[in-house]
Coordinates of C-alpha atoms in Angstrom, one line a residue:
M1 CA 0.2 0.1 0.1
P2 CA 1.4 3.7 -1.0
T3 CA 2.6 5.9 2.1
R4 CA 2.3 9.1 0.4
S5 CA 1.5 11.9 1.7
P6 CA -2.7 13.5 0.4
D7 CA -0.7 16.1 -1.3
S8 CA 1.4 14.2 -2.9
P9 CA 0.9 15.0 -6.8
L10 CA 2.1 11.2 -7.6
L11 CA -1.8 12.0 -7.7
P12 CA -3.9 12.5 -10.2
E13 CA -6.1 15.5 -8.0
P14 CA -5.8 15.5 -4.4
A15 CA -7.0 13.5 -1.4
F16 CA -10.8 12.4 -0.3
A17 CA -12.4 14.6 0.8
L18 CA -13.8 14.9 4.1
P19 CA -17.6 14.1 5.2
G20 CA -19.8 17.8 4.1
P21 CA -23.0 18.5 2.7
R22 CA -25.0 15.6 1.2
G23 CA -24.3 15.5 -2.0
P24 CA -27.8 17.1 -4.6
L25 CA -30.2 14.6 -4.0
P26 CA -32.9 15.8 -6.4
L27 CA -29.8 14.6 -9.2
L28 CA -29.3 11.3 -7.9
A29 CA -33.9 10.2 -7.6
L30 CA -33.8 11.1 -11.4
A31 CA -30.8 10.2 -12.1
G32 CA -33.2 6.4 -10.0
L33 CA -36.1 7.4 -12.1
G34 CA -33.5 7.1 -15.2
V35 CA -32.4 3.4 -14.0
L36 CA -35.9 2.8 -13.3
V37 CA -36.6 3.3 -17.0
L38 CA -33.5 1.7 -18.5
A39 CA -34.7 -1.9 -16.5
G40 CA -38.7 -1.4 -17.3
T41 CA -37.0 -1.1 -20.7
S42 CA -34.7 -4.3 -20.5
L43 CA -38.5 -6.5 -19.4
L44 CA -39.4 -5.5 -22.7
I45 CA -36.9 -5.8 -25.4
G46 CA -36.2 -9.4 -27.0
V47 CA -36.5 -12.0 -29.6
S48 CA -40.1 -13.0 -28.0
R49 CA -42.4 -10.5 -27.3
V50 CA -43.4 -8.9 -23.9
S51 CA -46.0 -6.9 -24.2
W52 CA -47.3 -4.7 -21.1
D53 CA -50.7 -5.4 -22.8
A54 CA -50.3 -9.4 -23.0
L55 CA -48.7 -9.0 -19.4
L56 CA -52.1 -7.8 -18.3
A57 CA -53.6 -10.2 -20.0
P58 CA -52.3 -13.5 -19.2
A59 CA -54.9 -15.6 -20.0
E60 CA -54.8 -14.8 -23.3
H61 CA -50.9 -14.8 -23.3
P62 CA -49.5 -17.0 -20.5
R63 CA -46.0 -17.3 -22.0
A64 CA -45.6 -13.8 -22.1
L65 CA -45.8 -14.6 -18.4
Q66 CA -43.9 -17.6 -18.3
V67 CA -40.2 -15.3 -20.4
L68 CA -41.0 -12.5 -17.8
V69 CA -40.0 -14.6 -14.8
I70 CA -37.8 -17.2 -16.2
S71 CA -36.6 -14.6 -18.2
R72 CA -36.5 -11.2 -18.6
V73 CA -37.1 -10.3 -15.3
P74 CA -33.3 -12.6 -13.5
R75 CA -31.3 -10.8 -16.4
T76 CA -32.9 -7.1 -15.6
L77 CA -32.4 -8.2 -11.7
A78 CA -28.6 -9.7 -12.8
L79 CA -27.9 -6.4 -14.8
V80 CA -28.2 -4.2 -11.8
L81 CA -26.4 -6.0 -9.3
A82 CA -23.7 -6.8 -11.7
G83 CA -23.5 -3.0 -12.3
M84 CA -23.7 -1.3 -8.8
S85 CA -21.0 -4.2 -6.8
L86 CA -18.3 -3.4 -9.8
G87 CA -19.0 -0.4 -9.7
V88 CA -18.5 0.3 -5.6
A89 CA -15.7 -2.5 -6.3
G90 CA -14.0 0.2 -8.2
L91 CA -14.4 2.8 -5.9
I92 CA -13.1 0.7 -3.5
M93 CA -9.8 -0.5 -5.5
Q94 CA -9.3 3.8 -6.4
M95 CA -9.4 4.3 -2.3
L96 CA -6.9 1.5 -1.8
A97 CA -4.7 2.0 -4.4
R98 CA -5.5 6.2 -4.8
N99 CA -5.7 6.3 -7.7
R100 CA -8.0 7.3 -10.0
F101 CA -6.9 4.4 -13.0
V102 CA -7.8 1.9 -11.0
E103 CA -10.0 -0.7 -11.4
P104 CA -10.5 -4.8 -10.8
F105 CA -10.3 -4.8 -14.5
T106 CA -6.7 -2.7 -14.6
A107 CA -5.2 -4.0 -11.4
G108 CA -5.4 -8.2 -12.4
T109 CA -8.2 -8.4 -10.2
A110 CA -10.1 -9.5 -13.1
E111 CA -7.8 -12.0 -14.5
S112 CA -7.1 -13.4 -11.8
A113 CA -10.2 -14.6 -10.8
S114 CA -10.2 -16.6 -14.6
L115 CA -7.4 -17.9 -13.6
G116 CA -8.9 -19.4 -10.2
L117 CA -11.6 -19.9 -12.4
L118 CA -9.8 -22.1 -14.8
V119 CA -7.9 -24.3 -12.1
V120 CA -10.7 -25.2 -9.6
T121 CA -12.3 -26.3 -13.2
L122 CA -9.4 -28.5 -14.3
L123 CA -8.4 -30.3 -10.2
A124 CA -11.9 -30.6 -8.8
P125 CA -14.1 -30.3 -12.0
G126 CA -17.2 -31.4 -9.9
I127 CA -17.4 -28.7 -6.7
P128 CA -20.7 -26.6 -6.5
I129 CA -20.5 -23.8 -8.3
L130 CA -21.0 -21.5 -4.6
A131 CA -16.8 -23.6 -3.9
R132 CA -15.9 -22.1 -7.2
T133 CA -16.2 -18.7 -6.7
A134 CA -14.8 -19.0 -3.5
V135 CA -11.5 -20.5 -5.3
A136 CA -12.1 -17.9 -7.6
A137 CA -12.2 -14.8 -4.8
G138 CA -9.0 -16.4 -3.0
F139 CA -7.4 -16.4 -6.5
S140 CA -8.7 -12.6 -6.7
M141 CA -7.9 -11.3 -3.5
A142 CA -3.8 -13.1 -4.1
G143 CA -3.5 -11.1 -7.4
T144 CA -5.4 -8.1 -5.8
A145 CA -2.3 -7.7 -2.9
L146 CA 0.0 -8.9 -5.0
F147 CA -0.8 -6.1 -6.5
L148 CA -1.2 -3.4 -4.7
L149 CA 2.6 -5.2 -2.9
I150 CA 4.1 -3.8 -6.0
L151 CA 2.9 -0.6 -5.8
R152 CA 4.9 -0.1 -2.3
R153 CA 8.2 -1.3 -4.0
I154 CA 8.6 0.4 -6.9
P155 CA 8.9 4.2 -6.7
L156 CA 5.5 6.4 -8.7
R157 CA 6.9 8.9 -10.7
S158 CA 3.5 9.1 -12.7
A159 CA 0.1 8.5 -11.8
L160 CA 0.1 6.5 -14.9
V161 CA 2.5 4.1 -13.9
V162 CA 0.1 2.7 -11.8
P163 CA -2.6 0.8 -13.8
V164 CA -0.1 0.0 -16.3
V165 CA 0.9 -2.6 -13.1
G166 CA -2.1 -3.9 -13.3
L167 CA -2.6 -4.3 -16.9
V168 CA 1.5 -5.7 -16.7
L169 CA -0.2 -8.4 -14.3
G170 CA -2.8 -9.1 -15.7
A171 CA -1.0 -9.6 -18.9
I172 CA 0.7 -12.1 -17.2
F173 CA -2.2 -14.2 -15.6
D174 CA -4.1 -13.6 -19.0
A175 CA -1.6 -16.1 -21.1
A176 CA -0.9 -18.1 -18.3
T177 CA -5.3 -18.1 -18.5
T178 CA -5.2 -18.5 -21.9
F179 CA -1.7 -21.2 -22.0
F180 CA -3.8 -23.8 -20.1
A181 CA -6.8 -23.4 -21.5
Y182 CA -5.6 -24.4 -24.5
R183 CA -3.7 -27.4 -23.6
F184 CA -7.0 -28.7 -22.3
S185 CA -9.5 -28.2 -24.4
L186 CA -11.4 -25.3 -22.0
L187 CA -11.4 -21.6 -24.3
Q188 CA -15.0 -22.1 -24.8
S189 CA -14.9 -22.1 -20.5
L190 CA -12.8 -19.4 -20.3
M191 CA -14.7 -17.8 -22.7
A192 CA -17.8 -17.0 -20.8
W193 CA -15.7 -16.0 -18.0
T194 CA -13.7 -12.9 -20.2
T195 CA -17.0 -11.7 -21.7
G196 CA -19.5 -10.4 -20.4
D197 CA -23.2 -12.2 -21.5
F198 CA -26.2 -11.8 -19.7
S199 CA -28.5 -14.1 -22.9
S200 CA -27.6 -17.2 -20.6
V201 CA -29.0 -15.7 -17.2
L202 CA -32.7 -17.5 -16.1
R203 CA -33.9 -18.2 -12.6
G204 CA -31.9 -20.6 -10.9
R205 CA -28.2 -19.0 -13.1
Y206 CA -27.8 -15.9 -11.1
E207 CA -29.2 -15.4 -7.4
L208 CA -25.3 -15.9 -6.5
L209 CA -25.2 -11.9 -7.5
W210 CA -27.1 -11.4 -4.5
G211 CA -24.1 -12.0 -2.4
A212 CA -22.4 -9.5 -4.7
F213 CA -25.5 -7.2 -3.8
V214 CA -24.6 -8.0 0.1
L215 CA -20.9 -6.5 -0.2
T216 CA -21.7 -3.8 -1.6
V217 CA -23.8 -2.9 1.2
L218 CA -21.6 -3.9 3.7
A219 CA -18.9 -1.6 1.8
Y220 CA -21.6 1.4 2.6
V221 CA -21.6 0.3 6.6
V222 CA -18.1 0.6 6.0
A223 CA -17.0 3.6 3.5
D224 CA -16.7 5.9 5.8
R225 CA -13.6 3.8 6.8
F226 CA -12.3 3.8 2.9
T227 CA -12.4 7.0 2.7
V228 CA -10.1 7.9 5.8
A229 CA -8.3 4.8 4.3
G230 CA -8.0 6.0 1.3
M231 CA -6.0 9.7 3.1
G232 CA -2.9 7.4 3.6
E233 CA -1.6 4.8 6.3
A234 CA -0.4 7.3 8.0
F235 CA -3.6 9.4 8.8
T236 CA -5.7 6.2 9.2
T237 CA -3.3 5.3 11.9
N238 CA -3.0 8.9 13.4
L239 CA -6.8 8.2 14.0
G240 CA -6.8 6.0 15.7
L241 CA -7.0 3.2 13.2
S242 CA -5.7 -0.1 11.8
H243 CA -4.5 0.6 8.4
P244 CA -4.1 -3.0 7.0
R245 CA -7.7 -3.9 8.3
I246 CA -9.3 -1.9 6.1
V247 CA -6.6 -2.4 3.2
A248 CA -7.7 -6.2 4.0
L249 CA -11.4 -5.9 4.1
G250 CA -12.0 -3.9 1.4
L251 CA -9.6 -6.5 -0.9
A252 CA -11.8 -9.2 0.5
I253 CA -14.6 -7.2 -0.7
V254 CA -13.2 -5.8 -4.3
A255 CA -12.3 -9.9 -4.3
M256 CA -15.4 -11.6 -3.9
V257 CA -17.4 -10.0 -6.0
T258 CA -14.6 -9.8 -8.7
A259 CA -15.1 -13.0 -8.6
V260 CA -18.9 -13.7 -8.4
V261 CA -19.4 -11.5 -11.3
V262 CA -16.6 -12.8 -14.0
A263 CA -18.6 -16.8 -12.1
T264 CA -21.8 -15.4 -13.0
V265 CA -21.9 -13.3 -15.9
G266 CA -18.3 -13.0 -17.4
M267 CA -16.3 -9.2 -17.5
I268 CA -17.5 -6.6 -17.7
P269 CA -14.9 -3.9 -18.0
F270 CA -14.9 -0.1 -17.5
I271 CA -17.4 -0.3 -14.7
G272 CA -15.2 0.7 -11.5
L273 CA -13.4 2.8 -13.9
V274 CA -15.6 5.1 -15.1
V275 CA -18.5 5.4 -13.1
P276 CA -16.7 6.6 -10.2
N277 CA -14.7 9.1 -11.7
V278 CA -18.6 10.3 -13.7
V279 CA -19.2 10.3 -9.4
S280 CA -16.8 12.2 -7.9
L281 CA -17.8 15.0 -11.3
I282 CA -20.6 15.9 -8.7
V283 CA -20.1 14.3 -5.8
G284 CA -16.5 14.1 -4.2
D285 CA -14.6 11.3 -3.3
N286 CA -16.1 10.9 -0.2
A287 CA -17.3 7.3 -0.2
R288 CA -20.2 7.5 2.0
R289 CA -22.2 10.3 0.0
A290 CA -20.1 8.2 -3.3
I291 CA -21.2 4.9 -2.9
P292 CA -25.0 5.0 -3.5
W293 CA -24.2 7.3 -6.9
V294 CA -21.9 5.1 -8.2
A295 CA -24.8 1.9 -7.6
V296 CA -27.3 3.9 -9.4
L297 CA -24.8 5.2 -11.8
G298 CA -23.6 1.2 -12.6
A299 CA -26.8 -0.4 -12.3
G300 CA -27.7 2.8 -14.9
F301 CA -24.2 2.3 -17.1
V302 CA -25.2 -1.6 -17.9
L303 CA -28.6 -1.4 -18.2
L304 CA -27.5 1.2 -20.9
C305 CA -25.0 -1.5 -22.4
D306 CA -27.3 -3.9 -22.4
V307 CA -30.8 -2.4 -24.2
V308 CA -28.1 -1.2 -27.2
G309 CA -26.4 -4.6 -27.6
R310 CA -29.7 -6.0 -28.1
V311 CA -31.3 -3.4 -30.1
V312 CA -28.4 -2.7 -32.3
R313 CA -28.7 -6.6 -34.6
Q314 CA -32.2 -7.7 -33.6
P315 CA -32.8 -11.0 -33.8
Y316 CA -28.7 -11.4 -32.3
E317 CA -27.3 -9.6 -29.4
I318 CA -23.7 -8.0 -28.8
P319 CA -22.5 -8.7 -25.0
V320 CA -22.7 -6.6 -22.5
G321 CA -19.1 -6.7 -22.3
T322 CA -18.4 -5.6 -25.7
V323 CA -20.9 -2.5 -25.7
A324 CA -19.5 -1.7 -22.0
G325 CA -15.6 -1.6 -24.0
V326 CA -16.4 0.5 -26.7
V327 CA -19.0 3.5 -24.6
G328 CA -16.3 3.0 -21.7
S329 CA -12.8 3.5 -23.2
L330 CA -15.1 6.9 -25.1
V331 CA -16.2 8.0 -22.3
F332 CA -13.3 7.8 -19.9
L333 CA -11.1 9.0 -22.7
H334 CA -13.1 11.9 -22.7
L335 CA -12.8 11.9 -18.8
L336 CA -8.7 11.5 -19.6
F337 CA -9.0 15.3 -21.6
R338 CA -11.0 17.2 -19.1
R339 CA -8.9 15.9 -16.4
D340 CA -5.7 15.8 -18.9
S341 CA -4.3 18.9 -16.1
R342 CA -4.5 17.4 -12.5
V343 CA -2.4 14.3 -13.3
G344 CA 0.8 15.3 -14.8

């Protein structure tokens, strides 16, 4: 964990703000309304025709109700839960690493989770999905801890060095995973873990994501500790808090959220990178105020990418991970050019 002072020039901008007035709640309510509209749209689009008229007359259109209950509602809930939890995981990562360019997909976290899934598939293919996800979370936590350990050992002359270190580490994990997946004919399974896709989400196949939601609530409960940890180890210790314990708690939340999402729907890039940066422009960097915003906008981002992916090539679908990669990279480049004067 870096121990630079809060006003270090290596940080993109000053350290995290102290608690202050609450953010613009009407704007948050408006964003929540937008998420509800996107969720309603997600319920109605797809190959099978589902309309409000059909749903209001279930005796005449029983298939529409079945599609809604078995497929559309689970898919929409999975989109919301994945977006909320990944956005908050990205916010925690940025506070722990004290760098705005870090998220689970630029720190080797997601790639190490994918490696864990491959290892458990090779060594114990018959174990339950919960145990498989636990193994992936262990690998994910080890990979993230290695990333933070490397940051402590190397001189950081620029804020851009931090994500570069994470991308290199992730590439090493990814190369090892791809090699063994190729050797043992598991490339198809690897594609499922590395491509965020909700088209196969049905009732009974997404409920593990509720665990990610519980972890998101836990992150909100201890949000003040993450805010303090974002100010540095010395500042945290002076307040009588244990910095290593806060870091360990944050690592555990990020690792388990990432493992659950990767095991259930695959990797979805840029959520944890773009959403916390957008929220910081609105309400600042206090975690207590930022987490509700990150959760709402993260859910909206994933829902929007899913709707776009299902509409542009009907009746075919473009995976959410692909759309999120394109949209997220464009938004992040816009934010980067907007903030370039703070990065140097």
